[in-house]
Short mmCIF file of C-alpha atoms in Angstrom, two decimals:
data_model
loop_
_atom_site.label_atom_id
_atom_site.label_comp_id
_atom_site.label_asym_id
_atom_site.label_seq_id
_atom_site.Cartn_x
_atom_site.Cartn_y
_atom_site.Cartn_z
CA UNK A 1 22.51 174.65 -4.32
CA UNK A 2 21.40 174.01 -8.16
CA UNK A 3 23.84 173.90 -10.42
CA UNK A 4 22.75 176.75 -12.73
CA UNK A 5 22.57 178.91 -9.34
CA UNK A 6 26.26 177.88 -8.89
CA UNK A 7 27.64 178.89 -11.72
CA UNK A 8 25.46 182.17 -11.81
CA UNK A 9 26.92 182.96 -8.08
CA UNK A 10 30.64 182.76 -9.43
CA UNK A 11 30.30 185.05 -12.80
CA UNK A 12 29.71 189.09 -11.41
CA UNK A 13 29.28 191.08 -14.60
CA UNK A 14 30.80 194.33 -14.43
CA UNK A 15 28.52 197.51 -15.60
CA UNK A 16 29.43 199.42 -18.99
CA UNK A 17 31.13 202.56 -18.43
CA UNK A 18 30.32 205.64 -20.70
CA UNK A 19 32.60 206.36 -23.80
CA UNK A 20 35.22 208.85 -24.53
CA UNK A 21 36.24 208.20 -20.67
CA UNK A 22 39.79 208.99 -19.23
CA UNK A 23 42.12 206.56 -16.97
CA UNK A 24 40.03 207.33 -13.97
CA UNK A 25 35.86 207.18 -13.12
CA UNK A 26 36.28 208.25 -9.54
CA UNK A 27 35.27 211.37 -9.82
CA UNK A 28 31.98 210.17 -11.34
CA UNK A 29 31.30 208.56 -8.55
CA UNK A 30 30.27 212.64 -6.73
CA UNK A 31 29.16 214.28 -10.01
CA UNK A 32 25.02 215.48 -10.51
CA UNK A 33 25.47 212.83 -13.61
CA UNK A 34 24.34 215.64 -15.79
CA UNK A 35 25.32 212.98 -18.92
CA UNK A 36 21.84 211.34 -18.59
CA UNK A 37 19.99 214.34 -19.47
CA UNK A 38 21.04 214.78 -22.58
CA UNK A 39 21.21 211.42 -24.06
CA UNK A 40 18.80 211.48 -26.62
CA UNK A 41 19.04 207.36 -26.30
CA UNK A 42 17.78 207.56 -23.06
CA UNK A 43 20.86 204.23 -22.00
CA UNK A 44 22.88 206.58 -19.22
CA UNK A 45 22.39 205.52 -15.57
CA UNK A 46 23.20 207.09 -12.68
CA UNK A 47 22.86 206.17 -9.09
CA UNK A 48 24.07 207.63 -5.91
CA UNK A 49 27.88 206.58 -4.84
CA UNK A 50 28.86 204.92 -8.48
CA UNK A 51 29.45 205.96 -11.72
CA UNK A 52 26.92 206.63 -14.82
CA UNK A 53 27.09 203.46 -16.55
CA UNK A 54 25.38 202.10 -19.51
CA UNK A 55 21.76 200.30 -19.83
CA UNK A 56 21.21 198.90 -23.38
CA UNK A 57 17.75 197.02 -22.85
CA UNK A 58 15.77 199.84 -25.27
CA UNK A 59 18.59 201.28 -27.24
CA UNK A 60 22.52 201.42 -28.01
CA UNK A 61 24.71 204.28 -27.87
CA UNK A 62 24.74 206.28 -31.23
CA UNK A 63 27.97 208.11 -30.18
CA UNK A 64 27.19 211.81 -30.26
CA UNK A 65 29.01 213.07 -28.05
CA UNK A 66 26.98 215.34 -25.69
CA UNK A 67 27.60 213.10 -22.63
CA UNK A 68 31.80 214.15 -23.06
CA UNK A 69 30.63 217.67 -24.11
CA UNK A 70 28.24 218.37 -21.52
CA UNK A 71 30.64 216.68 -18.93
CA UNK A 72 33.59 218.79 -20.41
CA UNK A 73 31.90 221.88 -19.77
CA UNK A 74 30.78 221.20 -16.43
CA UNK A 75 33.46 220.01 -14.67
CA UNK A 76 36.58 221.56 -17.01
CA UNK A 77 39.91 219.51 -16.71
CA UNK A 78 38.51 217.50 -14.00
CA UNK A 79 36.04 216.12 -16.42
CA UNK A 80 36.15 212.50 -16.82
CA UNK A 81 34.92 212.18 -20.10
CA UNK A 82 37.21 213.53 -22.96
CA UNK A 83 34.78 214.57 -26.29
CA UNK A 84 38.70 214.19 -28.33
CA UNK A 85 38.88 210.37 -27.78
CA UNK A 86 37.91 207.53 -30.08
CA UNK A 87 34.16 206.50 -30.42
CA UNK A 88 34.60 202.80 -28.19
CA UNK A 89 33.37 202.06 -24.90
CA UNK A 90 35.19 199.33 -23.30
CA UNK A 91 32.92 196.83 -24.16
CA UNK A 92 32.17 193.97 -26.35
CA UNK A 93 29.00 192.11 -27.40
CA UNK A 94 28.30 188.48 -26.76
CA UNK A 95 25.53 185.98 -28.29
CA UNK A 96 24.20 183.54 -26.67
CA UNK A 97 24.46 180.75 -28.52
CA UNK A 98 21.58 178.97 -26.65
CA UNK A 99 19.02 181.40 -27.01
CA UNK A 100 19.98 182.59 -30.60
CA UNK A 101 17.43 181.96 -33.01
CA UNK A 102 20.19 181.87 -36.05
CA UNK A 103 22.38 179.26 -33.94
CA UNK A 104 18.90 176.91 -34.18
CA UNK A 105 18.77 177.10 -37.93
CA UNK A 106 15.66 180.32 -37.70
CA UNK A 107 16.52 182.65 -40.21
CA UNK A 108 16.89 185.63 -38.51
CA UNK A 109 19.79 188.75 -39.13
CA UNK A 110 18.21 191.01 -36.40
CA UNK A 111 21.82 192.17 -35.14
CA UNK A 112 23.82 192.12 -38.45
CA UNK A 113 20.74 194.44 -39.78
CA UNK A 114 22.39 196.93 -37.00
CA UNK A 115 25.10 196.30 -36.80
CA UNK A 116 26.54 195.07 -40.61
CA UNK A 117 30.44 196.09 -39.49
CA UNK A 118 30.44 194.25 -36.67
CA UNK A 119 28.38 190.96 -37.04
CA UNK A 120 29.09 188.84 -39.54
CA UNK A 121 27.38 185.50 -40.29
CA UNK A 122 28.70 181.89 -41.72
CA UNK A 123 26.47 181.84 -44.61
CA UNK A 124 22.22 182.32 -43.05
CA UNK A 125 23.18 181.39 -39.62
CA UNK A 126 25.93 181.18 -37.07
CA UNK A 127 26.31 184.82 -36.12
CA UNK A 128 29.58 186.09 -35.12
CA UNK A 129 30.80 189.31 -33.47
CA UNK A 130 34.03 190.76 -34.93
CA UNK A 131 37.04 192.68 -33.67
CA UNK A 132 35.68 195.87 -35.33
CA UNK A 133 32.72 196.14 -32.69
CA UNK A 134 32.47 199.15 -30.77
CA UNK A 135 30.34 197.65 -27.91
CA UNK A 136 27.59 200.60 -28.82
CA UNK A 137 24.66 197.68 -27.40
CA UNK A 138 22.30 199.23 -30.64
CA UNK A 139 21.92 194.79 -31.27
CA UNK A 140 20.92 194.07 -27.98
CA UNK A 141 17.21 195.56 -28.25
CA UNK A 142 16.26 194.19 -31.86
CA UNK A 143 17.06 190.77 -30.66
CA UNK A 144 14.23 188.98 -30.45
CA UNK A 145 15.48 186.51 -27.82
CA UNK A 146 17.60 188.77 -25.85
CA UNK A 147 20.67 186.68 -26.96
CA UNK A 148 23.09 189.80 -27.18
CA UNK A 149 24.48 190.97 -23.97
CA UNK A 150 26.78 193.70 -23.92
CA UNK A 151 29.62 192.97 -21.15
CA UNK A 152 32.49 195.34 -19.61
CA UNK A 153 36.42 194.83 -20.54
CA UNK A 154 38.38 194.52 -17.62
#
């Protein structure tokens, strides 16, 4: 086996769950996943047998709320999304430091341009991602090396 494929087998990264989400996604798991019509970001997946999770490879979640209203009002107190809690999805970003054109001395602020209260940078290069991210994914598409992943809390 190569040793990049080795390493790749061991790592299983987990998918990004909707915000404003309650204890519990089981009941997702059954629902019409009525969320991913009205995201206006177009990032809400839903397949048969799991729950809607997050895709951020065009956009980033802008936090509007209609995927917690619209589940609120279909399902009632069995809802798993809650429109009353915090704007966070149990996330954080990542950047690779490998493929990051700032980390190779490029002058390039792609992400902090999103995302200024979240990325910070060590004078023109050396991104960093702070505490204060909200794992919304909206500096994973203007990367221009797809060096920003956006990966699940466990």
């Amino acid at each position: 086996m190569p040793f990049k494929r080795f390493f790749k087998s061991k790592t299983k990264e987990l998918p990004v769950f909707l915000p404003y989400q309650r204890a519990s996604n089981d009941f997702c798991n059954e629902c019409f996943g009525e969320c991913t019509s009205v995201c206006k970001e177009e990032i809400i997946i839903k397949k048969v047998g799991i729950p809607p999770y997050l895709n951020f490879n065009t956009s980033g979640c802008v936090f509007c709320k209609k995927c917690a209203q619209v589940c609120y009002e279909t399902y009632g107190e069995e809802s798993v999304l809650d429109p009353s809690l915090e704007d966070k999805i149990q996330a954080y970003a990542r950047i690779d430091v490998l493929s990051c054109l700032a980390y190779h001395q490029v002058i390039c602020s792609s992400c902090r341009d999103r995302c200024k209260d979240a990325i910070k940078f060590s004078g023109m290069f050396y991104p960093e991602v702070l505490e204060t991210c909200t794992g919304c994914g909206l500096c994973v598409s203007v990367c221009p090396k797809d060096s920003i992943s956006i990966l699940a809390r466990e």
